[in-house]
Amino acid sequence: MEFEKTIIELLEFITANEGKLNLDEASKKLNTSKEELAKALNEALNRGLIHKFDERFKLTAQGESLLESHREEYLHRMVHNYVEETTVDKVQDWNRHWSLRHGFNLEDLNALRGDLKAIPARIEETMPLITLSEGERGKIVYVYGGRGLIRRLADMGLTPGVEIVVLRKALLNGPVEVSVRGTNLALGYGVARRVFVKRVS
Amino acid sequence: MYKPKTTIRIALAANANTGKSTFFNQVTGASQHVGNWPGKTVEKVEGFVKFGMYDVHILDLPGTYSLSAYSEEEMVAREYIAIHKPDVVLNIVDASAIERNLYLTVQLLELEAPIVVALNMIDVAAKKGFKINVERFSEILGVPVIPMVAISGRGVGEALSKAVEVAIGKIKTSPMKVVYGLEVEKALSKLTEELREKLPNMCKLYPARWLAIKLLEEDEDILRKVSNEPGGPEVIKLSKDIIEQLEAMHGEPIQAIIASERYAIVNRIVKEVLTVEKEPLVTFGERLDLLTTHMVWGYLILIAVMSSVFASVFMVGGFLSGLIEDSLSTLITPLIPEGSNFIRGLVDGLIAGVVLVIPYVIPFYLILFFLENSGYLPRAAFLLDAIMHRIGLHGKAFIPLLLGYGCNVPACLGCRIMETSREKLILGLMITMIPCAARTIIILSLVGKYLGVHVALAIYALDLIIVFTVGKIASKSLPGGPVGLIMEMPPYRMPSLKVIAVETYVRVREFIVIAFPLLIVGSGFVGLLNDLNLLKALSNAFTPALNLLGLPSLTAIPLIFGILRKELTIAMLAEAAGTAEFNTVLTPRQMVVFSIFTILYIPCIATIIALLKEYGLRKTALIALTNISVATIVSALANVVLKSVGL
C-alpha cells in the first residue's frame, strides 16, 4: 500500500519536473529514502507506467490514467478538507499548508475556491463512521465505494437515512460494531471508513 | 382440486443466525445428507422426514441476508427457488430482529415463491418487549405465519404441517404484492413490459417483474444473462437510461434507492404488527457481548477460551487415544496372521482412524459447534480482524485456521466462508501448514517426550510464524486486494445440546466416509509394498534428500507413510528404528528437524482430497508444492542453525 503511494508520488514528481528526475533531489522533496524511490522507479518502468526517452522520463497512457485517478481522489480529499477547515475558520492555515506542502499558490487556491463555489454542489458535513466513538449515534448519509459495496451494506440495513449506534471499536484499526435496525453488525476498518455519517446527539 | 402428491419439497430460507439449522436439525435429525451444489463450493444440506402420508424432502438453503448476486450462497438460494421451484419455501424469521429478516421475506415474495413464515424466537422477542400480532401479520403477508421457538420445539410441528398444507394446495395463499414508490414502480412496469416483449423465454424461467427489479439493481448475474439473449442489449440500454433518471431524481445510487424502498415496505409491515411494550432491558447476552469484545477483557477471554479448547482437546484426546490404541491393539493383534504386512496394514489403518476420530475429531467438533451456536466465534473474528488484515484476510478467516488445529480436512472445507477465491487460496496455503491433532501427536511423542514441552511449544511458535509469513507473502503476490469485513454479530444464546449433537454426528460421519477408506486402503497398500520388498528401494531413493536435512535414512519410510496419514508416522518410525525409544536412534537435532519437516512437508491424502474438492487440481498442486518447498527450506535452515549452536 505504502509502496503504491510512493510510485504515485514519483509519477507526480516526474510530471512536475518535465521528465527530469534526480533521485537525491526527489528523495528530499518526497521525504522518501533513495532506495525506496529507486525501487519505485524500477517498478514503474516494469509496469509500463513510464518510459525513458533521451534521459527524460515520460508517462505512458497507463501512467497518465493512474495519475488521473489519483488526482480525482486528491480532489475529493481536498473538498473535504476545504469544508472542514473553513468551517473552523482557519483559512490562513489551510492556504499555507496547501501552498507549502502541495505547491498551490494563493491564486490557484482562490481560483479553485471560486470554482467550487460556482459548482452547484451539495456538500454535506459528513464524517466517516470510523470517527464516531463508542456509544455515539450517527445517521448514514452515503457510502463512498463501488456499487457492490453500496448494495451489500444496504442489504444489511445500512441505507441512507438510517440511524446507527457505535457499540464497540476494536484496537489497532480493527472493526467497529454498530447496532442498526435491531441487529448488530461488525464492519472492518476499511469498510467503516467508507460509510459517511452525520453525528446525532 | 389438488392433486395428491406423496413427495413434497420444502426449501428453508432465512438470514444467518435465525435458528434455521436448529429447526432443520429438530425436524430431520440424523437423516441429513451434506453434499455440494454442483459446480459450487456451497454446501447442500438435505434431510427427510415422514409427515403423515407424505415423504417430505427438506432442503436447507444457505443462510443469506438478501438475494442479490453478492455471494455464491445467495446465487444458489435464488436459482434454486426460481428455477427448481420447490413446492413451498419455509421462510424462518427471527422475531427479535424482524426488520432485517423481513427484508429477505420481501425478496422471496418478489421471486413469487410460495412461502410460509415461521416466526422463530418469539420468546426472545417477548423478552425484548416485542408484542407481535401474528394474525394481522399473516393477513398482511397473505400467507400463514406460525409463531415458533425452534430450540424448544414449540411450533415446529405446526410450521411443518402448514408448509405441507400450502404445498399440497390445501391452504390457498394470496401473497402480498411488493409495491415500491411511484417512480420506481413506473420504471418497473416499463421494464417488465419490455422484458416480456423482447425476452419471452427468459420470462418463462424467471418472473418478469423480478428480472426488472434485478436489472434496476444492476445485478451482475442477471445483466450477464440478459445481455447474452437476442434482444437483451436493448433491454439493458433501456434499464440504464431508467437508472440514470432515477438516480438523478433521488440523488442516490440505484442500489441504495431500491434497498431503502424495500426497507420502507418492511417498516410499514413492522409498524402494523409490532408494538414495543416496554423499554428493552440490557440483557445478560448484551453485557456478555460488551465484555467479550472489550479491548482488554475481550482478548484475555479469547486467550482463555482458545487455551482451554486446545488443552481439553489434547489432554482428553491424548489420554483417550492411548487408552483406545492399547486396548484395540491387544485385542486385535493376536488375530492377525503372522507375516502379512498387507493385512496388518489394513488393520492398522482402521485402528488409526478410530484413534483419531474418537479422541480428537469428536471433541473438537463438539467444542466448535458449541462456540458457533453460542455466538462466540464472530466475537473472536471481531477481535482478530486487525491482525488478520495484516495478511490480507479479514477476521472470519480465523475460524478455518482454528479448525486446522483439529484436522485440516474440515478446515479446508471451511474455507468456503471466505468471499473471494483469492482469500480461499491464501487460507488454503496457511491451513495445510497448521499442525493438526495427528501432527501434534508427533511433536508431543518425539520432541515433547525427549526434549521437553518447552521445545515442543517453540516448534509450535515457529510454525505459527511460518504460517503467517506464508500468508503475508501469498497476499502480497496474489492479484487482487483484501475484502473488508461485514459480519453480523448475533446475540449470545444458550445453544441446544441436541443441535450440537446432531451437527457433530453429521460432520463426523462425513469425515469417516472421506477418511476411513483412504486410511485403510492406504496403509494396506504400504503393507503390500512391504510384503513385496519394495519399501527398501523406495526409502533408498529418498535417502540423499533426507541426508541434506541431516536426517537418517530410517526416517524415509515414516515420511512416506505420513503422506497417507500423519498419525502413522510415529508407529512407522518405531518400526523402522526397531525401537520406540527414539532417543537411541535420533539425535535431539534430528528430532527437532524431523518434527518441523513433518508439520510442513505435505498435507495428508484426506486433506489433498478436500483441497481437490474445494480448489481444483492446479491450486491443489500449487499448495502441495509450496508446502514441500517451505518444509525443505525451513528444515534445512533449522538443521544448519542447530548444528552451529552445537546440538
PDB file of C-alpha atoms in Angstrom, chain A residues 37 42 44 58-59 74 80 93 102 124 131 133 143 173 189:
ATOM      1  CA  LEU A  37      12.441   5.644  -4.781  1.00  0.00           C
ATOM      2  CA  ASN A  42      12.018   0.221 -11.323  1.00  0.00           C
ATOM      3  CA  ALA A  44       7.018   1.952 -12.613  1.00  0.00           C
ATOM      4  CA  LYS A  58       7.683  10.222 -19.860  1.00  0.00           C
ATOM      5  CA  LEU A  59       4.408   8.881 -18.568  1.00  0.00           C
ATOM      6  CA  TYR A  74      -6.998  14.077  -4.299  1.00  0.00           C
ATOM      7  CA  HIS A  80     -13.477  17.523   2.411  1.00  0.00           C
ATOM      8  CA  ASP A  93      -3.533  27.762   7.902  1.00  0.00           C
ATOM      9  CA  HIS A 102       1.490  20.808  -2.288  1.00  0.00           C
ATOM     10  CA  GLU A 124     -22.578  17.961   3.453  1.00  0.00           C
ATOM     11  CA  THR A 131     -14.547   8.675  13.651  1.00  0.00           C
ATOM     12  CA  SER A 133     -16.696   6.996  19.419  1.00  0.00           C
ATOM     13  CA  VAL A 143     -21.381   5.052   1.256  1.00  0.00           C
ATOM     14  CA  ASN A 173      -7.638  -0.098  13.228  1.00  0.00           C
ATOM     15  CA  TYR A 189     -11.942  -0.591   9.376  1.00  0.00           C
TER      16      TYR A 189
END
